[in-house]
XYZ file of C-alpha atoms in Angstrom:
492
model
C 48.511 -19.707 -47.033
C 51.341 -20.290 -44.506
C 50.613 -24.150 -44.727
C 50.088 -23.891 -48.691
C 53.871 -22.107 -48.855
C 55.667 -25.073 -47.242
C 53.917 -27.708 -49.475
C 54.881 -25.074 -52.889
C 58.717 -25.311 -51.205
C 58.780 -28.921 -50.942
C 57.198 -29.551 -54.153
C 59.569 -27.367 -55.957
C 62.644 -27.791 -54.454
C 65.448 -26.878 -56.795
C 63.490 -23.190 -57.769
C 65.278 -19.950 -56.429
C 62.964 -18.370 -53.399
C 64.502 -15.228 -52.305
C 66.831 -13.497 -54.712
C 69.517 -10.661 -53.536
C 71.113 -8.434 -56.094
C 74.793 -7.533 -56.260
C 76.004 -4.323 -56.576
C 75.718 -4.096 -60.497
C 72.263 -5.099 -60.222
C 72.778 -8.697 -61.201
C 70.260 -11.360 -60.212
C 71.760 -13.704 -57.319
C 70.011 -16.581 -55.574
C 70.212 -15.982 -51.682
C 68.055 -19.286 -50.509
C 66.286 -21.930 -53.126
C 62.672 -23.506 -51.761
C 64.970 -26.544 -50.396
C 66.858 -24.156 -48.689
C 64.050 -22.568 -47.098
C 61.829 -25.894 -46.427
C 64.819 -26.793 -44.932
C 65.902 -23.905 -42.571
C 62.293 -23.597 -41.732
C 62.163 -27.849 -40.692
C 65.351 -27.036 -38.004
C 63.852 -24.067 -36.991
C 60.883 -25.989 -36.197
C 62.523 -28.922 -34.541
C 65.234 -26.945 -32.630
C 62.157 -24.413 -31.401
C 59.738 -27.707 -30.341
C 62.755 -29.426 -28.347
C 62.940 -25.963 -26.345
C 58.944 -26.188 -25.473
C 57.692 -23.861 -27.716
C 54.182 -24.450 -28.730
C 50.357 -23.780 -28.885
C 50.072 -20.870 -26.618
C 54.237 -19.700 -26.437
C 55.419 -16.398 -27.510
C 58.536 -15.541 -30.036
C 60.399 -12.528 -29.921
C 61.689 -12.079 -33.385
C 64.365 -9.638 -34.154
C 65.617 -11.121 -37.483
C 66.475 -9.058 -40.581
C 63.986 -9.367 -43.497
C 65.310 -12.143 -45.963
C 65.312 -16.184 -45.796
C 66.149 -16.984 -42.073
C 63.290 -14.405 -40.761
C 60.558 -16.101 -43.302
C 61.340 -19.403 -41.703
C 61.666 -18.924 -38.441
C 57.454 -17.598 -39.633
C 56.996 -20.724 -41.272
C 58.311 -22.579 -37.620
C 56.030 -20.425 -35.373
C 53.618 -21.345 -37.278
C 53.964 -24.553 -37.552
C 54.067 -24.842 -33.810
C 50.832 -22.984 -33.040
C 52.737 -20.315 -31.242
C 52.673 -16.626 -32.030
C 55.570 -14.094 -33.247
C 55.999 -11.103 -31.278
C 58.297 -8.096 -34.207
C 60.931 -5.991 -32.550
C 61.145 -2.906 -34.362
C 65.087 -1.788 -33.597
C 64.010 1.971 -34.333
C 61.367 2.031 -31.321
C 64.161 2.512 -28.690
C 65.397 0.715 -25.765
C 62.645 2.164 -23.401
C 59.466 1.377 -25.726
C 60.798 -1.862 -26.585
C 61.306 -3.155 -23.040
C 57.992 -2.179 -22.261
C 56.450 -3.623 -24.941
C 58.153 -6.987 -24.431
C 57.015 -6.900 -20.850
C 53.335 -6.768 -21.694
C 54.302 -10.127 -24.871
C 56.306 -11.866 -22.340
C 58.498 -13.571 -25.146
C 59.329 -17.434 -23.763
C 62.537 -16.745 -26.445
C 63.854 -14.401 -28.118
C 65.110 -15.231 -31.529
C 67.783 -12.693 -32.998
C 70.407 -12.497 -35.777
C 74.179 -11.149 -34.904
C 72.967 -7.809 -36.028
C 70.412 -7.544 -33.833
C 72.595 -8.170 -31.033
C 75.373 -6.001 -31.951
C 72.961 -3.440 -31.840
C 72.504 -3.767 -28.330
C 75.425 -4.738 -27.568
C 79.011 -3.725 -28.262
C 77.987 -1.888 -31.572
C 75.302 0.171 -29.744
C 77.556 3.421 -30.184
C 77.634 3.258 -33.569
C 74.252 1.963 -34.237
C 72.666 5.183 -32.411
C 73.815 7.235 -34.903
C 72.135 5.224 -37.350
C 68.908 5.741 -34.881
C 68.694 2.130 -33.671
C 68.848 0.823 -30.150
C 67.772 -2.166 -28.494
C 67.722 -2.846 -24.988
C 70.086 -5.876 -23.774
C 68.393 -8.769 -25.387
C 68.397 -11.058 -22.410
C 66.184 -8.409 -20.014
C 63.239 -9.538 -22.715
C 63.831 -13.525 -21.887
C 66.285 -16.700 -23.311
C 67.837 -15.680 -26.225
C 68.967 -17.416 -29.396
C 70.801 -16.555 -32.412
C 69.687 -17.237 -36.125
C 72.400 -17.441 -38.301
C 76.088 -16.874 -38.181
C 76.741 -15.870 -34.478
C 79.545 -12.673 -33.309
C 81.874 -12.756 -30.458
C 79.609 -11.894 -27.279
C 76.267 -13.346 -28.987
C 73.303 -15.919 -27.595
C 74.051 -19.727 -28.518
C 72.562 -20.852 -31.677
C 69.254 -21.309 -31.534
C 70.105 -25.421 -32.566
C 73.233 -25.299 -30.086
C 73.332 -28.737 -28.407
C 70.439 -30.427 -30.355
C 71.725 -32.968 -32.625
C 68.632 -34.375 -33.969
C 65.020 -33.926 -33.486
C 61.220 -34.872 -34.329
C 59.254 -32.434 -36.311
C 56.458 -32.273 -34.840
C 52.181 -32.339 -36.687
C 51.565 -28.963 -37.640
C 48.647 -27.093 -35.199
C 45.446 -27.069 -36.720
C 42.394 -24.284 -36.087
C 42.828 -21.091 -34.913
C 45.050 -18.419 -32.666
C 47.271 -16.189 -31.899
C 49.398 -15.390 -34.917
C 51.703 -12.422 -34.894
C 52.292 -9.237 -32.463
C 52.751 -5.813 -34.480
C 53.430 -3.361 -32.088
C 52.477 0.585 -32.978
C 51.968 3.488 -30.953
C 51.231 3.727 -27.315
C 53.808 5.109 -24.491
C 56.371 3.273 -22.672
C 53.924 3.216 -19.706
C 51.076 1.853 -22.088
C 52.305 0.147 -25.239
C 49.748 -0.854 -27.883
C 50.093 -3.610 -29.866
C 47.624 -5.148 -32.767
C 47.022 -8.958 -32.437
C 46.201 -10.788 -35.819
C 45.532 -14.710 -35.348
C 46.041 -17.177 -38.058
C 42.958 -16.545 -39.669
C 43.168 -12.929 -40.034
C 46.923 -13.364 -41.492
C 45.740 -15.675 -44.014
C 42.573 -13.628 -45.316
C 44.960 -10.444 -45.798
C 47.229 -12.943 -47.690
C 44.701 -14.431 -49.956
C 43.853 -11.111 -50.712
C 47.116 -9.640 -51.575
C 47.347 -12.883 -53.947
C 44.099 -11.979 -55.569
C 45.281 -8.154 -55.823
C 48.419 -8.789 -57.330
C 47.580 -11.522 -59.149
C 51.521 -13.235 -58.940
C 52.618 -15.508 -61.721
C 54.819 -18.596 -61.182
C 58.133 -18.296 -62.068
C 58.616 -14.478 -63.007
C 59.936 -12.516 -60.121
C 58.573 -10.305 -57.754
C 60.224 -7.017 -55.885
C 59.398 -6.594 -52.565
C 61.073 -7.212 -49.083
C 57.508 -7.266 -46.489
C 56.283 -10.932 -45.194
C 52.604 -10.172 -46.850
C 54.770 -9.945 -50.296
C 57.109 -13.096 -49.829
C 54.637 -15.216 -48.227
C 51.323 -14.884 -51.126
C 53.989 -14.764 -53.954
C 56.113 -17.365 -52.902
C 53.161 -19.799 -52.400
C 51.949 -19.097 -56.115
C 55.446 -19.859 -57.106
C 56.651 -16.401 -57.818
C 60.872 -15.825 -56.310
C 60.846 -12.679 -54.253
C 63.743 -10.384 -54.536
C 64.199 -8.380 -51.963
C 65.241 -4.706 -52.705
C 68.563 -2.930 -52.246
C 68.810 -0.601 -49.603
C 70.993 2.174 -52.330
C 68.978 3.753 -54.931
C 71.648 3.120 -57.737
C 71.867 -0.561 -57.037
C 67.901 -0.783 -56.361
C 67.859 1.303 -60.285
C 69.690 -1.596 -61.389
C 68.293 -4.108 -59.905
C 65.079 -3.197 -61.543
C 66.946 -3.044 -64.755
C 67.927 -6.762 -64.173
C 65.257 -7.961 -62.694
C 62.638 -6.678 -64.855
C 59.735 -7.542 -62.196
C 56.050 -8.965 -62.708
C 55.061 -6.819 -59.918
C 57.182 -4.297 -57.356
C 55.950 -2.921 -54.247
C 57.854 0.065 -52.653
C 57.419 2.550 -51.004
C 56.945 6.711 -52.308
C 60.004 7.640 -50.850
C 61.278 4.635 -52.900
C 59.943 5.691 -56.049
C 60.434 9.607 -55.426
C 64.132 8.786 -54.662
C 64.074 6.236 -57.990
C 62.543 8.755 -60.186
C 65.040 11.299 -59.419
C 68.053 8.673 -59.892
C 66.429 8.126 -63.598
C 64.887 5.139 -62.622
C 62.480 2.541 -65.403
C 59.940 0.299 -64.263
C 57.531 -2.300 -66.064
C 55.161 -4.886 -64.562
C 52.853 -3.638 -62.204
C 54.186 -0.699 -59.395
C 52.336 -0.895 -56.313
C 52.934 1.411 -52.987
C 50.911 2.270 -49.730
C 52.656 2.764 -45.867
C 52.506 6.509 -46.893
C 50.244 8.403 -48.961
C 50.915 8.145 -52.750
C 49.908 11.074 -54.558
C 48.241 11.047 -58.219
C 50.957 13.166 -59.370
C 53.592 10.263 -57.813
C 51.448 7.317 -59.472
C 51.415 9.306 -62.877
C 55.093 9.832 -62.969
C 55.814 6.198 -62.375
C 53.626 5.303 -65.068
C 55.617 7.135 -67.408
C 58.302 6.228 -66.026
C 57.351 2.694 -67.826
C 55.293 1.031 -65.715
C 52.228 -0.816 -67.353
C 50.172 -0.293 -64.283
C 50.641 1.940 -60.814
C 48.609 1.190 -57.785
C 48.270 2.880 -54.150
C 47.347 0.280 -51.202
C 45.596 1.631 -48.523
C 46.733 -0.665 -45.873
C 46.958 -0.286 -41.922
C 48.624 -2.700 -39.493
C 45.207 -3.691 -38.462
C 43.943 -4.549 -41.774
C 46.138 -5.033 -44.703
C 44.936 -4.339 -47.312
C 41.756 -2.508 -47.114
C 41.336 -0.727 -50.722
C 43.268 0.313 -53.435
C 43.253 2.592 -56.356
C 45.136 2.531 -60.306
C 46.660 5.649 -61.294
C 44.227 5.987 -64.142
C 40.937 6.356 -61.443
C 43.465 8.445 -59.246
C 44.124 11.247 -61.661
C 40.653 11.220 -63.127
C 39.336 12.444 -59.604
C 38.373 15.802 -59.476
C 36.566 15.694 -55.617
C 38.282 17.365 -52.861
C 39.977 14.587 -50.662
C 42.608 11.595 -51.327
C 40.846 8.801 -53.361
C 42.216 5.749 -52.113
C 39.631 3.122 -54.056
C 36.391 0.774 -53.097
C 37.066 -1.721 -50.517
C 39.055 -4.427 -51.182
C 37.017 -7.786 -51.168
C 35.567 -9.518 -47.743
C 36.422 -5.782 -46.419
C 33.412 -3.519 -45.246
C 33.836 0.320 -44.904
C 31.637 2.423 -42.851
C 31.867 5.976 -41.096
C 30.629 7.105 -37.796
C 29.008 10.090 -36.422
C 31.973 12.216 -36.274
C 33.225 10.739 -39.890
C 35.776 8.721 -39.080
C 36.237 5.846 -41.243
C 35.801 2.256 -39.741
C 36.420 -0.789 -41.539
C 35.835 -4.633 -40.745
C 36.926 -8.099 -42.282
C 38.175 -11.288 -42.340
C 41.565 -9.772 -42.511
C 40.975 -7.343 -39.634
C 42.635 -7.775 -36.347
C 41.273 -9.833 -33.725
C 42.374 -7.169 -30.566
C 45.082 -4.802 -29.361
C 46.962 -7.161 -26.950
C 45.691 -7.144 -22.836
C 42.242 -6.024 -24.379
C 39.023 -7.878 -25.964
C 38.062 -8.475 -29.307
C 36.249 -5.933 -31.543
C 34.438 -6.517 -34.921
C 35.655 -2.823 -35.988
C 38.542 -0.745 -36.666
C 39.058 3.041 -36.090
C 41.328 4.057 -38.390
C 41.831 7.527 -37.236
C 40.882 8.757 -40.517
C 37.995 11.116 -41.748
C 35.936 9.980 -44.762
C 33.275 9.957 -46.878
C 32.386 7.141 -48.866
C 31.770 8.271 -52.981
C 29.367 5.480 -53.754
C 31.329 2.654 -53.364
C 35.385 4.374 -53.250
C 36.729 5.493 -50.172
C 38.104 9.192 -49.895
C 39.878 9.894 -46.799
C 39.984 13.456 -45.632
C 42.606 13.562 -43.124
C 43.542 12.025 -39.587
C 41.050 13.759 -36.870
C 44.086 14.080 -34.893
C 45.606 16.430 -37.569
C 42.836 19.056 -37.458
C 43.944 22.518 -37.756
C 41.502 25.416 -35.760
C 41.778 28.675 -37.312
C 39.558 31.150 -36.915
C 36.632 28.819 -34.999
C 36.550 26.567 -37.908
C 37.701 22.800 -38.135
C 40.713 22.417 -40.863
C 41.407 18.773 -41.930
C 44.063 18.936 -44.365
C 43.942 15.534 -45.786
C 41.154 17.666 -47.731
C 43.083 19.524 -49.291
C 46.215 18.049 -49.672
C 46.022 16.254 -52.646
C 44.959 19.165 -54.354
C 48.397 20.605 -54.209
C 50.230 17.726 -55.621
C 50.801 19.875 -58.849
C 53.206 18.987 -61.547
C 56.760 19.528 -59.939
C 55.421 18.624 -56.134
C 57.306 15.748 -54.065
C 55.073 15.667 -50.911
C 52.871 18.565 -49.609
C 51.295 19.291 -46.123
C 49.249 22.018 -44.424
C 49.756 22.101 -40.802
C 48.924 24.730 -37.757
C 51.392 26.526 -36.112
C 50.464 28.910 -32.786
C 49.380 31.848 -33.834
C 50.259 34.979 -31.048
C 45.946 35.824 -30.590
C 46.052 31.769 -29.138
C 45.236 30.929 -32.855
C 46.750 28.741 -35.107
C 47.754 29.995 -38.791
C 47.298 27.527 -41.631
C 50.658 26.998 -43.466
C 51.401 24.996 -46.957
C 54.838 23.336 -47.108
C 55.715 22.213 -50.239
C 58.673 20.083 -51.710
C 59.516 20.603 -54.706
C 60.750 17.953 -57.186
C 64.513 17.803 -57.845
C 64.975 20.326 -60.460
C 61.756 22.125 -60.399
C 61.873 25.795 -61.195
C 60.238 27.501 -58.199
C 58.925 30.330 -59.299
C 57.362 28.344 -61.936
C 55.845 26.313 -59.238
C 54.321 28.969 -57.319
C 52.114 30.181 -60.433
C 51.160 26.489 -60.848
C 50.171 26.883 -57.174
C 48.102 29.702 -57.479
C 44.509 28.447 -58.591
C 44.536 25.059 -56.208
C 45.173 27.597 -53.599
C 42.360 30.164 -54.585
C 40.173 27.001 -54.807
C 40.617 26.017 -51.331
C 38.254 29.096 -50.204
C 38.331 29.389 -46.564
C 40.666 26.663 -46.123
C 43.219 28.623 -47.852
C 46.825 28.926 -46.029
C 48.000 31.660 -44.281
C 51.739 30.819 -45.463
C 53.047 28.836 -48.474
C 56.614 27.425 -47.635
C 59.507 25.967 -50.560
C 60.386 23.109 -48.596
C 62.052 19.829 -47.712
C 59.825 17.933 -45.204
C 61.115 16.003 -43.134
C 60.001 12.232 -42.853
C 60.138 9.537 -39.684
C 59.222 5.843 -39.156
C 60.598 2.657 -41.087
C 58.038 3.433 -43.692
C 59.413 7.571 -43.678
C 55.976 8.968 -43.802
C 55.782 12.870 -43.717
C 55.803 14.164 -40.176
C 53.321 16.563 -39.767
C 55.154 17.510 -36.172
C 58.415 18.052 -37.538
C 57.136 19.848 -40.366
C 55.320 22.481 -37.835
C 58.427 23.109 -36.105
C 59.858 23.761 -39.528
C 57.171 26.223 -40.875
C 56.999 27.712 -37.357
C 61.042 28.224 -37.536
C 61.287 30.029 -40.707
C 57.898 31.979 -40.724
C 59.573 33.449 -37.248
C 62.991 33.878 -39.607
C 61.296 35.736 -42.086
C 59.636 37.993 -39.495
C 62.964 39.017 -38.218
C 64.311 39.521 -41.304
């Protein structure tokens, strides 16, 4: 799909790509298809006449938006694969993961480098950090360069040969997730796998030509922009991303629940077609946007090593009654099993070849337990999540959902040491801005008598707190939390 973007660009040269919004919420063009045919051509050339090719790696710390799609276009034109820096992983993680990609350049915007460089003060407080650039290999800058950055990644080449684009197969793209600073993991997609998750995003979403699309990830600008569609990429403030919906009036949006929890509350009107996944998306969340105006609201079950693997409308969502998160039937090409102990494993075209430094495998764990309701997929909660109380096995993915009652923003159950060596079973719950809580209790009461022996040993009125780029509920964070104020309300 990479190859069918850059003849789509060329063809239609004078259409806007990649649209920004200014703080009103009015429409602006930030790079037309010639811009970004173009930009991606010198990206190409300048990146060839440095010896990148077939078999080179690219460290890529570029800000979503026109210069970081086409420095993807050049890498893969070239054969060569991208390796993401993720400036929330911290300085520590990040040099160890580089050591085990051993980038042959390092492509980064000023930002990037202020980050780890003189504006590394003030970007900790923001909770970013980046190890000095050059300890990871040659560096480069994309775009307008600071005082104290890398030459320009075209510095000193005055004109250059593009060369034939790499046919076949290989290494793609690096996405690196969890592991330690001593052993990083990283998933490995090759070109094949990138472009069978693409092609099915395109057939999911179904993008028109020349009506707009919201969303700021490569696997929406890359399937959208090939079927013609511009891609605006969303505001980072709530009140400009309101208006910029207003404005925009999308085909399609994809955001995230914090998004569209933070949206909701700000008064917030959609249309098109709503879609969400990095963190779960409730029934009660997918309902609420659909009032909110939206002709359609979908949840994407998605993981790094296979995006996307199943999705689900709000309509089947609510009309669930099982215990467990319905998250849909297998998207197509995708095949969804579960093994002895019931976690869910899945396989595709679109699945990862390998976690980097190891050897191919035809299946991925996801870490979650499942069943599989004829042909839907109902996850039950991550194995690693399991409460013990009492000699049983809690997962409270099971039960979650249930609690997502009218007036409920997120809810978890998690374990907190109990004095006997224990653990005790508590429900926090965030209410919705505005919710009357004593209200919400009593609406609490019969999913809570339904959960039988699973039923919580606490019920906490909550904010809980979120982490990661995507700000998914941490289930750590939120133990601390329950086991702070249970011991505050022992004292008291």
């Amino acid at each position: 799909m990479l190859d069918t973007l850059a003849h789509t660009l060329r063809r239609h040269p004078d259409r806007p790509a990649v649209l920004g919004t200014t703080r009103t919420g009015a429409v602006r063009t930030k790079a037309t298809c010639r811009d970004l045919a173009d930009l991606a051509d010198r990206y190409t050339a300048t990146l060839h006449a440095r010896g990148v090719g077939r078999g080179s790696t690219v460290g890529v710390a570029v800000r979503p938006g026109p210069r970081a799609l086409a420095v993807m276009l050049a890498v893969h034109r070239l054969g060569a694969r991208a390796a993401v820096l993720d400036p929330g992983a911290g300085p520590d993680v990040l040099r160890a993961r580089l050591a085990l990609a051993r980038p042959d350049v390092v492509l980064a915007d000023a930002t990037a480098q202020a980050v780890a460089g003189w504006a590394r003060p003030v970007a900790r407080r923001a909770r970013l950090a980046l190890p000095d650039l050059a300890e990871l290999g040659p560096v480069a800058t994309i775009g307008p360069r600071l005082p104290g950055c890398a030459p320009a990644l075209d510095a000193g080449v005055r004109a250059a040969v593009l060369p034939r684009p790499v046919d076949g197969d290989g290494d793609a793209v690096i996405v690196f997730t969890s592991g330690t600073t001593s052993r990083p993991r990283a998933v490995v997609h090759t070109r094949s796998s990138l472009a069978a998750g693409m092609a099915t995003v395109a057939e999911l979403v179904r993008p028109a030509a020349g009506r707009p699309v919201l969303g700021g990830t490569f696997f929406v600008l890359v399937p959208s922009l090939a079927s013609g569609a511009p891609v605006a990429l969303p505001a980072r403030s709530i009140p400009v991303l309101r208006r910029q919906l207003r404005h925009l009036a999308p085909q399609a949006a994809y955001l995230t629940p914090p998004q569209l929890r933070k949206l909701l509350a700000d008064g917030a009107r959609f249309g098109g077609r709503v879609w969400t996944g990095s963190a779960p998306a409730s029934a009660e969340l997918l309902t609420r946007v659909k009032r909110a105006g939206a002709d359609e609201a979908w949840g994407v079950y998605a993981l790094t090593e296979l995006f996307p693997a199943a999705a689900v409308e709000q309509a089947d969502k609510a009309a669930f009654t099982g215990e467990g998160d319905l998250v849909g039937a297998p998207l197509p090409g995708v095949t969804a099993k579960t093994d002895a102990s019931g976690e869910l494993l899945l396989s595709g075209p679109a699945a990862r070849d390998r976690y980097l430094g190891k050897e191919p495998e035809p299946w991925v764990s996801t870490g979650d337990r499942a069943r599989l309701d004829g042909t839907r997929i109902v996850l039950e909660g991550r194995r690693k999540d399991m409460v013990l109380r009492h000699a049983e096995n809690i997962y409270p993915g099971l039960y979650e959902p249930a609690l997502h009652v009218p007036g409920v923003e997120l809810a978890l159950l998690v374990g907190i040491p109990a004095d006997d060596g224990d653990e005790r079973l508590v429900a926090v719950v965030q209410p919705g801005p505005g919710t009357d809580r004593d209200a919400l209790r009593s609406a609490l009461d019969g999913p809570l008598e339904r959960m039988g022996a699973a039923r919580p040993d606490a019920v906490l009125l909550a904010d809980i707190p979120l982490s990661g780029r995507s700000l998914k509920p941490d289930r750590a964070a939120t133990a601390r939390l329950a086991a702070r104020r249970l011991a505050e309300r022992s004292r008291g």
